[in-house]
PDB file of C-alpha atoms in Angstrom:
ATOM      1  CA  UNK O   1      -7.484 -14.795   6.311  1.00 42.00           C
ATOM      2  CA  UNK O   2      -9.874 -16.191   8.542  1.00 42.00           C
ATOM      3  CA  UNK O   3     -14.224 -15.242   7.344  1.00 45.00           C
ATOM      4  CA  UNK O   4     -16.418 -13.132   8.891  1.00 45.00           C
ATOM      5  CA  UNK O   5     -16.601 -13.211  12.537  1.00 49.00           C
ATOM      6  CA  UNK O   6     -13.096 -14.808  12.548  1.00 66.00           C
ATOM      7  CA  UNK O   7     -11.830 -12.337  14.626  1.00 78.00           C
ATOM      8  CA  UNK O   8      -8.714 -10.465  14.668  1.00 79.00           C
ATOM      9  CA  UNK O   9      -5.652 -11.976  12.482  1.00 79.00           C
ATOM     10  CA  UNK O  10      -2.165 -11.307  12.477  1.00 76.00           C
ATOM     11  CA  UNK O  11       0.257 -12.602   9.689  1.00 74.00           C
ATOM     12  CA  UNK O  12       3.838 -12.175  10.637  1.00 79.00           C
ATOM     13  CA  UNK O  13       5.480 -10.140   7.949  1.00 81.00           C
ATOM     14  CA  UNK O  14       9.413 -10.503   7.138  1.00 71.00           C
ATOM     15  CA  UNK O  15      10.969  -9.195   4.132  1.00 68.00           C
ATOM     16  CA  UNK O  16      12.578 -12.608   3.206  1.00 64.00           C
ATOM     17  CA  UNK O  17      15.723 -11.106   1.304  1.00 67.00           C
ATOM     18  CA  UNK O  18      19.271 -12.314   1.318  1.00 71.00           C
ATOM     19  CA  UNK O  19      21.227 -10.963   4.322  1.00 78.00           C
ATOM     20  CA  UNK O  20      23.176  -7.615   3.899  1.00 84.00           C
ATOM     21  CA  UNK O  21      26.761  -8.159   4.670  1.00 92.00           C
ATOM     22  CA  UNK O  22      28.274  -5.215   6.730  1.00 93.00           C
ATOM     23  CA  UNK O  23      32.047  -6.090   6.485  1.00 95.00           C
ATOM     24  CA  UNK O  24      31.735  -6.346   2.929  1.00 96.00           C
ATOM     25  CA  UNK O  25      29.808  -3.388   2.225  1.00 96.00           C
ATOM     26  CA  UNK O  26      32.700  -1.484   4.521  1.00 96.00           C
ATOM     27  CA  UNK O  27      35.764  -2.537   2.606  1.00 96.00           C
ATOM     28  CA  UNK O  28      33.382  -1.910  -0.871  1.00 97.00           C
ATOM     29  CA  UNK O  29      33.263   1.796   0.599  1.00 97.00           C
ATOM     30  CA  UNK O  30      36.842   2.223   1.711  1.00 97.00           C
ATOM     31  CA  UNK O  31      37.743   0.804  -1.611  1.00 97.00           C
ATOM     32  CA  UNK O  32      35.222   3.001  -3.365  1.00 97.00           C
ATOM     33  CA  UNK O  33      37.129   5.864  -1.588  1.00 97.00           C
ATOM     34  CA  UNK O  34      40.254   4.974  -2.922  1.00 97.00           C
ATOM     35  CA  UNK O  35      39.169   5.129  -6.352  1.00 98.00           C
ATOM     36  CA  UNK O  36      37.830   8.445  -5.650  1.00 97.00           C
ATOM     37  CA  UNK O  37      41.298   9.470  -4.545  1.00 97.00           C
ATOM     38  CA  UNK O  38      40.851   9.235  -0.866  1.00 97.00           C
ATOM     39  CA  UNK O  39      42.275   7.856   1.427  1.00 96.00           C
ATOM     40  CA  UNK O  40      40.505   5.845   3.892  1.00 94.00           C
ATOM     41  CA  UNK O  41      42.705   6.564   6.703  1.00 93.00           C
ATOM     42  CA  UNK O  42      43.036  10.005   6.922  1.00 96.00           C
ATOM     43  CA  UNK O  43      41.348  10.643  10.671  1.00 95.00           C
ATOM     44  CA  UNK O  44      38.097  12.973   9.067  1.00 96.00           C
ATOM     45  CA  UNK O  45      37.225   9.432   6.904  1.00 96.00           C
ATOM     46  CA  UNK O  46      38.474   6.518   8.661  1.00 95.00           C
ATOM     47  CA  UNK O  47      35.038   6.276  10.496  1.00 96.00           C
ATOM     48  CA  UNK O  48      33.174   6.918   7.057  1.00 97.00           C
ATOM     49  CA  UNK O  49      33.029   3.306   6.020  1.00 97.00           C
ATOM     50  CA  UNK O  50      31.816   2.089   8.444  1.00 97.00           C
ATOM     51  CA  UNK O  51      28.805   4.624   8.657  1.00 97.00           C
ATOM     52  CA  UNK O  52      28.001   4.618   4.484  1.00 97.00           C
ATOM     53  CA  UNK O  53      27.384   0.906   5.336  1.00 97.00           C
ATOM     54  CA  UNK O  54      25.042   0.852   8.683  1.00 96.00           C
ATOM     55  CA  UNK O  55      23.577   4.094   6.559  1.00 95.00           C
ATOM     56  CA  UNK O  56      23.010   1.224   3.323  1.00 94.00           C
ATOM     57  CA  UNK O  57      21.857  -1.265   6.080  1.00 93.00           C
ATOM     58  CA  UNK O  58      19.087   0.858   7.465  1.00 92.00           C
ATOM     59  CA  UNK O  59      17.859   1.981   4.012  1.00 93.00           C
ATOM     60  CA  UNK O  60      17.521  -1.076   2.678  1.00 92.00           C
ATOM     61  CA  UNK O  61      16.339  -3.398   5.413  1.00 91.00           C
ATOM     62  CA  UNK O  62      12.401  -3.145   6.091  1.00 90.00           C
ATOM     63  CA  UNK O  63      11.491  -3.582   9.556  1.00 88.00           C
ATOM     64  CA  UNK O  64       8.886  -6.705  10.073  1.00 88.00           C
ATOM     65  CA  UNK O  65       6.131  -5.917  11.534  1.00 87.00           C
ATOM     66  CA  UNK O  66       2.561  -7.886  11.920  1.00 87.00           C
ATOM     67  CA  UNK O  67      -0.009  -7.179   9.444  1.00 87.00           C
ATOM     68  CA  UNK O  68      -2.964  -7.323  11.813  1.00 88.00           C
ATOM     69  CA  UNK O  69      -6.416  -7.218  10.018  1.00 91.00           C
ATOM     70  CA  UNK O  70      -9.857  -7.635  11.363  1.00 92.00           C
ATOM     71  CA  UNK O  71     -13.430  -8.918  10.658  1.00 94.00           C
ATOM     72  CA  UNK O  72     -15.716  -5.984   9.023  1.00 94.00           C
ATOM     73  CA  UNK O  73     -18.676  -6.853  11.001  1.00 93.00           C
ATOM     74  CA  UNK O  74     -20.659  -3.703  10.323  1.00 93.00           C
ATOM     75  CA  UNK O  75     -20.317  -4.614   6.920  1.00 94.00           C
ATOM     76  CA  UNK O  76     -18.343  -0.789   6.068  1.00 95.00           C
ATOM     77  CA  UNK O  77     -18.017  -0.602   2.350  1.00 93.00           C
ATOM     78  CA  UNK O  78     -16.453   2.977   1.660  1.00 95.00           C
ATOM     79  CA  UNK O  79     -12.985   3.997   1.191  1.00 95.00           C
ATOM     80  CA  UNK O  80     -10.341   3.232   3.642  1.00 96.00           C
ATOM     81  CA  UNK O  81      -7.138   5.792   2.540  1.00 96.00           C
ATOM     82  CA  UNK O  82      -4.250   6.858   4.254  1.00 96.00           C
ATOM     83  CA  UNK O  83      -2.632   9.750   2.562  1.00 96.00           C
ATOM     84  CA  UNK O  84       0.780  11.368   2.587  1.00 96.00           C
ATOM     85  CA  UNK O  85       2.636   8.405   4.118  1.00 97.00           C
ATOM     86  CA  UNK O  86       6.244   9.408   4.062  1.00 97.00           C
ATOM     87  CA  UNK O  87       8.383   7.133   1.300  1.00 97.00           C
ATOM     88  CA  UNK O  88      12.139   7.007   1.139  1.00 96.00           C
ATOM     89  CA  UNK O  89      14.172   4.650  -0.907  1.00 97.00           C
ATOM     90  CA  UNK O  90      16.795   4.124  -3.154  1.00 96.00           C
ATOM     91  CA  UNK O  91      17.115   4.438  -7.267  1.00 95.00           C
ATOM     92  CA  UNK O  92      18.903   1.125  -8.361  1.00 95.00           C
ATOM     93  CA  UNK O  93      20.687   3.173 -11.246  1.00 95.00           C
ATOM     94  CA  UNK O  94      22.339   5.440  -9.173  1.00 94.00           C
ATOM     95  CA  UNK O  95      21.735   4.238  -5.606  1.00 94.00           C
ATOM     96  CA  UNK O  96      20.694   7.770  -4.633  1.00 94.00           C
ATOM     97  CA  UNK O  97      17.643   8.389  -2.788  1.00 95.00           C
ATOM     98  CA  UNK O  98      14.313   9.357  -3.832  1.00 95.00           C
ATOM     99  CA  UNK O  99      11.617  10.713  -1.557  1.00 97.00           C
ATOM    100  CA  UNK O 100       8.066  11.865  -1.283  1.00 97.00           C
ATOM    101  CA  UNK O 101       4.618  10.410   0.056  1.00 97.00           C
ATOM    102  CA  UNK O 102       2.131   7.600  -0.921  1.00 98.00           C
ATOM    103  CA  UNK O 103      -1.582   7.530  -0.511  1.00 98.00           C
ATOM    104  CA  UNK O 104      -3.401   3.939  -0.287  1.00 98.00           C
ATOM    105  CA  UNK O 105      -6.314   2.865   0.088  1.00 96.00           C
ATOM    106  CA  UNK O 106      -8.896  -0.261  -0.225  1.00 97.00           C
ATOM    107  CA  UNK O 107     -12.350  -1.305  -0.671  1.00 97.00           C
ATOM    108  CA  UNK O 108     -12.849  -3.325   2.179  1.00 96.00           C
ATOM    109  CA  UNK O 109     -14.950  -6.784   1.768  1.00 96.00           C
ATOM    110  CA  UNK O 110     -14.675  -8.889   4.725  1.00 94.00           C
ATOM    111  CA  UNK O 111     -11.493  -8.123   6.579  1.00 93.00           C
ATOM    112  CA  UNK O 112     -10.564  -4.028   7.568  1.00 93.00           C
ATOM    113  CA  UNK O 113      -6.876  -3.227   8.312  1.00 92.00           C
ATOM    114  CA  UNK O 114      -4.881  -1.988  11.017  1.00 88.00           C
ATOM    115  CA  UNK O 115      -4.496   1.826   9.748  1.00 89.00           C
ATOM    116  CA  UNK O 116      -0.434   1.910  10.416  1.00 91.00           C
ATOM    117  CA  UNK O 117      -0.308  -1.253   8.679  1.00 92.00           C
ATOM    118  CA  UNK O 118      -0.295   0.316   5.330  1.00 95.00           C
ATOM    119  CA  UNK O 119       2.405   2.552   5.987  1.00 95.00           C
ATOM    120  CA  UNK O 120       4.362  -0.357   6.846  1.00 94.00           C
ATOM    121  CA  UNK O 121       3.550  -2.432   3.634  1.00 95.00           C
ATOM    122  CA  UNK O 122       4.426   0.880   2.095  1.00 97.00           C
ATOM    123  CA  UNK O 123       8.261   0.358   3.804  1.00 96.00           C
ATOM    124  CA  UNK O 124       8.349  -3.518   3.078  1.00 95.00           C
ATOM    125  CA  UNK O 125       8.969  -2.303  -0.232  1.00 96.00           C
ATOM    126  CA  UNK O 126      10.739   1.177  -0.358  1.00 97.00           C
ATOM    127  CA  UNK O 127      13.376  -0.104   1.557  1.00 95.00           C
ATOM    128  CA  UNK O 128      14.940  -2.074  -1.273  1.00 95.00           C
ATOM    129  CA  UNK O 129      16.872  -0.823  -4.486  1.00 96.00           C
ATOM    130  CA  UNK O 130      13.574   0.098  -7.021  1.00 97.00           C
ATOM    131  CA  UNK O 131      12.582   2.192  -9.201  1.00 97.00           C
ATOM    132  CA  UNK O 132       9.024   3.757  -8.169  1.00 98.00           C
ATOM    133  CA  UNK O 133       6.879   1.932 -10.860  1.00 98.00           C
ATOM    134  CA  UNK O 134       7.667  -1.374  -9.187  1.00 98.00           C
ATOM    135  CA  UNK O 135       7.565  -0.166  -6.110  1.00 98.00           C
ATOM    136  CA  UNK O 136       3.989   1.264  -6.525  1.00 98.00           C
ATOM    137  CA  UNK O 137       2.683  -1.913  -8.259  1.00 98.00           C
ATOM    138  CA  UNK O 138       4.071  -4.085  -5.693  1.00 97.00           C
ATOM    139  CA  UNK O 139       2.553  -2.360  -2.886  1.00 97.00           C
ATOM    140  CA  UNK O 140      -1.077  -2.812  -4.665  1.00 98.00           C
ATOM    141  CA  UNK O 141      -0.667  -6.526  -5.560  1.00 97.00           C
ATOM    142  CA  UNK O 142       0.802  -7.397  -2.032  1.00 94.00           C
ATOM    143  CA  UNK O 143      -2.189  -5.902  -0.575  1.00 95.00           C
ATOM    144  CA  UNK O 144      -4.529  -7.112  -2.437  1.00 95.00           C
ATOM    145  CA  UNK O 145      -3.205 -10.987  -2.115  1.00 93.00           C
ATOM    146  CA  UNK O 146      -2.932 -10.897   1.573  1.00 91.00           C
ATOM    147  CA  UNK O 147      -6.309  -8.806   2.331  1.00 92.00           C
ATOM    148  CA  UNK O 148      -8.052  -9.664  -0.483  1.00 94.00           C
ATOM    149  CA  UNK O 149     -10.447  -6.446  -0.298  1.00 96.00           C
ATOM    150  CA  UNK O 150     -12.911  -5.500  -3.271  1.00 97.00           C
ATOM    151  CA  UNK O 151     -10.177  -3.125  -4.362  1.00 97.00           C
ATOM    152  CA  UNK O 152      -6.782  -1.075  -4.167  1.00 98.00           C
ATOM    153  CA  UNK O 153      -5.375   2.291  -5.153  1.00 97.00           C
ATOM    154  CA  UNK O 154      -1.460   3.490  -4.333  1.00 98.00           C
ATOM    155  CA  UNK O 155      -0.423   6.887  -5.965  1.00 98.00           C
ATOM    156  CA  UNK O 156       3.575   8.024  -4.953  1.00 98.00           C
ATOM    157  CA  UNK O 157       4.486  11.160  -5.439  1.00 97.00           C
ATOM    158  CA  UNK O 158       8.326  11.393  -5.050  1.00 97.00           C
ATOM    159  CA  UNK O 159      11.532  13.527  -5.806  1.00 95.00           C
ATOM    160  CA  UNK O 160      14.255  11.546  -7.385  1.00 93.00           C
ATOM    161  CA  UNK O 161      17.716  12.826  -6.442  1.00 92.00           C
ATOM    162  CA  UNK O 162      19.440  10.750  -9.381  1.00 89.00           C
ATOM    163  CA  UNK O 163      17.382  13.619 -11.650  1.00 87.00           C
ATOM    164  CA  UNK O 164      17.911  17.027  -9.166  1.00 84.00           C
ATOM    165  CA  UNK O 165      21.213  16.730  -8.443  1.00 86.00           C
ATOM    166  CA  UNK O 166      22.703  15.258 -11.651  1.00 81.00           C
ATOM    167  CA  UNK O 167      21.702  14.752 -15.063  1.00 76.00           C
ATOM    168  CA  UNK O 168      19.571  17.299 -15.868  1.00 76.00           C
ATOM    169  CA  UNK O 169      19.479  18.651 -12.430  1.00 75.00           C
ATOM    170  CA  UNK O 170      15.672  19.319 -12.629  1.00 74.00           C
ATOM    171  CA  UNK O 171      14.852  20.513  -8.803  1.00 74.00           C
ATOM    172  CA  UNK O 172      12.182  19.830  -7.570  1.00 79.00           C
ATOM    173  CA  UNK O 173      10.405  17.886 -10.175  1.00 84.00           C
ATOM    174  CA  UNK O 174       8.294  15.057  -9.061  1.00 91.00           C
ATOM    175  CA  UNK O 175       7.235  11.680 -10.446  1.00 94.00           C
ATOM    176  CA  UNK O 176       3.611  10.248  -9.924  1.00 96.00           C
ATOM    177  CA  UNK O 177       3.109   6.436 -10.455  1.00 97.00           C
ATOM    178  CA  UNK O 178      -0.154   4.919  -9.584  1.00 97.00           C
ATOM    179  CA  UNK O 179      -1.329   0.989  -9.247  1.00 98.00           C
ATOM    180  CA  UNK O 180      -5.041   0.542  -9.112  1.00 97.00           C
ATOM    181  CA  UNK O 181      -6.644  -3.531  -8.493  1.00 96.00           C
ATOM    182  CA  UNK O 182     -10.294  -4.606  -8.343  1.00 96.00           C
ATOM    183  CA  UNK O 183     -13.259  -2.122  -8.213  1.00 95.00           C
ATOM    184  CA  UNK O 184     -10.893   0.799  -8.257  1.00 96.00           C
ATOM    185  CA  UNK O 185      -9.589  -0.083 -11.400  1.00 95.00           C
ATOM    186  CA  UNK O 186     -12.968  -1.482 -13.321  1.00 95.00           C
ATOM    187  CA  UNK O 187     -15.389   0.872 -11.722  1.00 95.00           C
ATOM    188  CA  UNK O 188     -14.884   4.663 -12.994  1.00 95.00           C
ATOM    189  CA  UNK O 189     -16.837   6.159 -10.037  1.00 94.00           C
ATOM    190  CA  UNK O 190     -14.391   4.601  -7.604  1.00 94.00           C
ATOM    191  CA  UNK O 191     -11.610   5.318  -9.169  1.00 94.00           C
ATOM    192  CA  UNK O 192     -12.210   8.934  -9.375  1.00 94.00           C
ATOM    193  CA  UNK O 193     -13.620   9.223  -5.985  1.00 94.00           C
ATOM    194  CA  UNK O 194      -9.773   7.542  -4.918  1.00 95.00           C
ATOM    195  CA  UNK O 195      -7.641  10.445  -7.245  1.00 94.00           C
ATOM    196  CA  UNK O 196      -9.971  13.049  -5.687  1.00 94.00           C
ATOM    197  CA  UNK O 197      -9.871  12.258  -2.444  1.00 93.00           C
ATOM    198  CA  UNK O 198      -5.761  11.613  -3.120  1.00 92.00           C
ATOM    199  CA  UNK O 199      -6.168  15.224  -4.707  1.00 86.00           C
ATOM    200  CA  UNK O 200      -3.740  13.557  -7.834  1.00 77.00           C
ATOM    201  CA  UNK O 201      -6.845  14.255 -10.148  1.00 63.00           C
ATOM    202  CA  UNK O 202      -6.121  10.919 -12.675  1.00 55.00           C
TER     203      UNK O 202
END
């Protein structure tokens, strides 16, 4: 990133992953179907292929987007958080959604961040197969590689539908998973100022 003064920056994000193959992913469903004891022709499926693998598609294909930072002139060294970002993505055990919200935030040194940037470092990840440990981590460390701030926090609160709807079917329960880099994992005043303000009281 460029110093102080540098002016605004823009790094080009793509997700870099291997291309998702929509004719394949149709014939896996029509087969999956099958095995099911379907059949894929009958007139109220023979369109369902096709849509269980544009729905895959979507999920797991994270739009790119610029990350667009800019120089902290006025030298602002507080908290920068942006709470209850929605998060969707997909278990890779069961390959059934779960959902809920993130909160991150950073210690800024010399570069601030376009606000809607984090929600969309927040979807470079979700929309992947993961479980939301990873997920969570990999949010704070790409942050804090490609802004290099004097800290970052991510908390994800989320409902995992591989554990409400089957298994043992607990509704409603939610996970919490938190990654925590620089100041706001070494310095304790930080870090509780971050779970207060996150109101996930760590």
């Amino acid at each position: 990133m460029p110093e102080r003064g540098g002016g605004r920056a823009a790094l080009h994000v793509v997700h870099g992953r291997q291309g998702y193959d929509l004719d394949a992913a149709e014939r896996a469903v029509a087969d999956l179907l099958v095995a099911m004891g379907k059949d894929p022709s009958d007139p109220h499926l023979a369109d369902t292929p096709r849509r269980v693998a544009a729905s895959y598609a979507e999920l797991l294909t994270p739009r790119e987007f610029n990350l667009t930072t800019f120089p902290n002139d006025e030298g602002y060294d507080e908290l920068v958080l942006a709470t209850s970002i929605p998060v969707q993505s997909l278990c890779e055990h069961h390959m059934l959604p779960f959902h809920g919200i993130a909160h991150v935030g950073y210690l800024p040194d010399q570069r601030i961040l376009g606000l809607s940037k984090l929600a969309r470092v927040v979807e470079l990840f979700a929309r992947d197969l993961q479980v939301q440990e990873r997920l969570t981590k990999q949010v704070a460390d790409w942050l804090q590689d490609k802004l290099a701030p004097k800290g970052v926090g991510v908390v994800i609160e989320a409902e995992h539908l591989c554990m409400s709807l089957r298994g043992v079917q607990a509704g409603g329960s939610r996970t919490v998973t938190s990654a925590l880099q620089g100041s706001l994992r070494d310095d304790p005043q930080t870090r509780q100022e971050f779970f207060a303000l996150t109101n996930t009281g760590r």
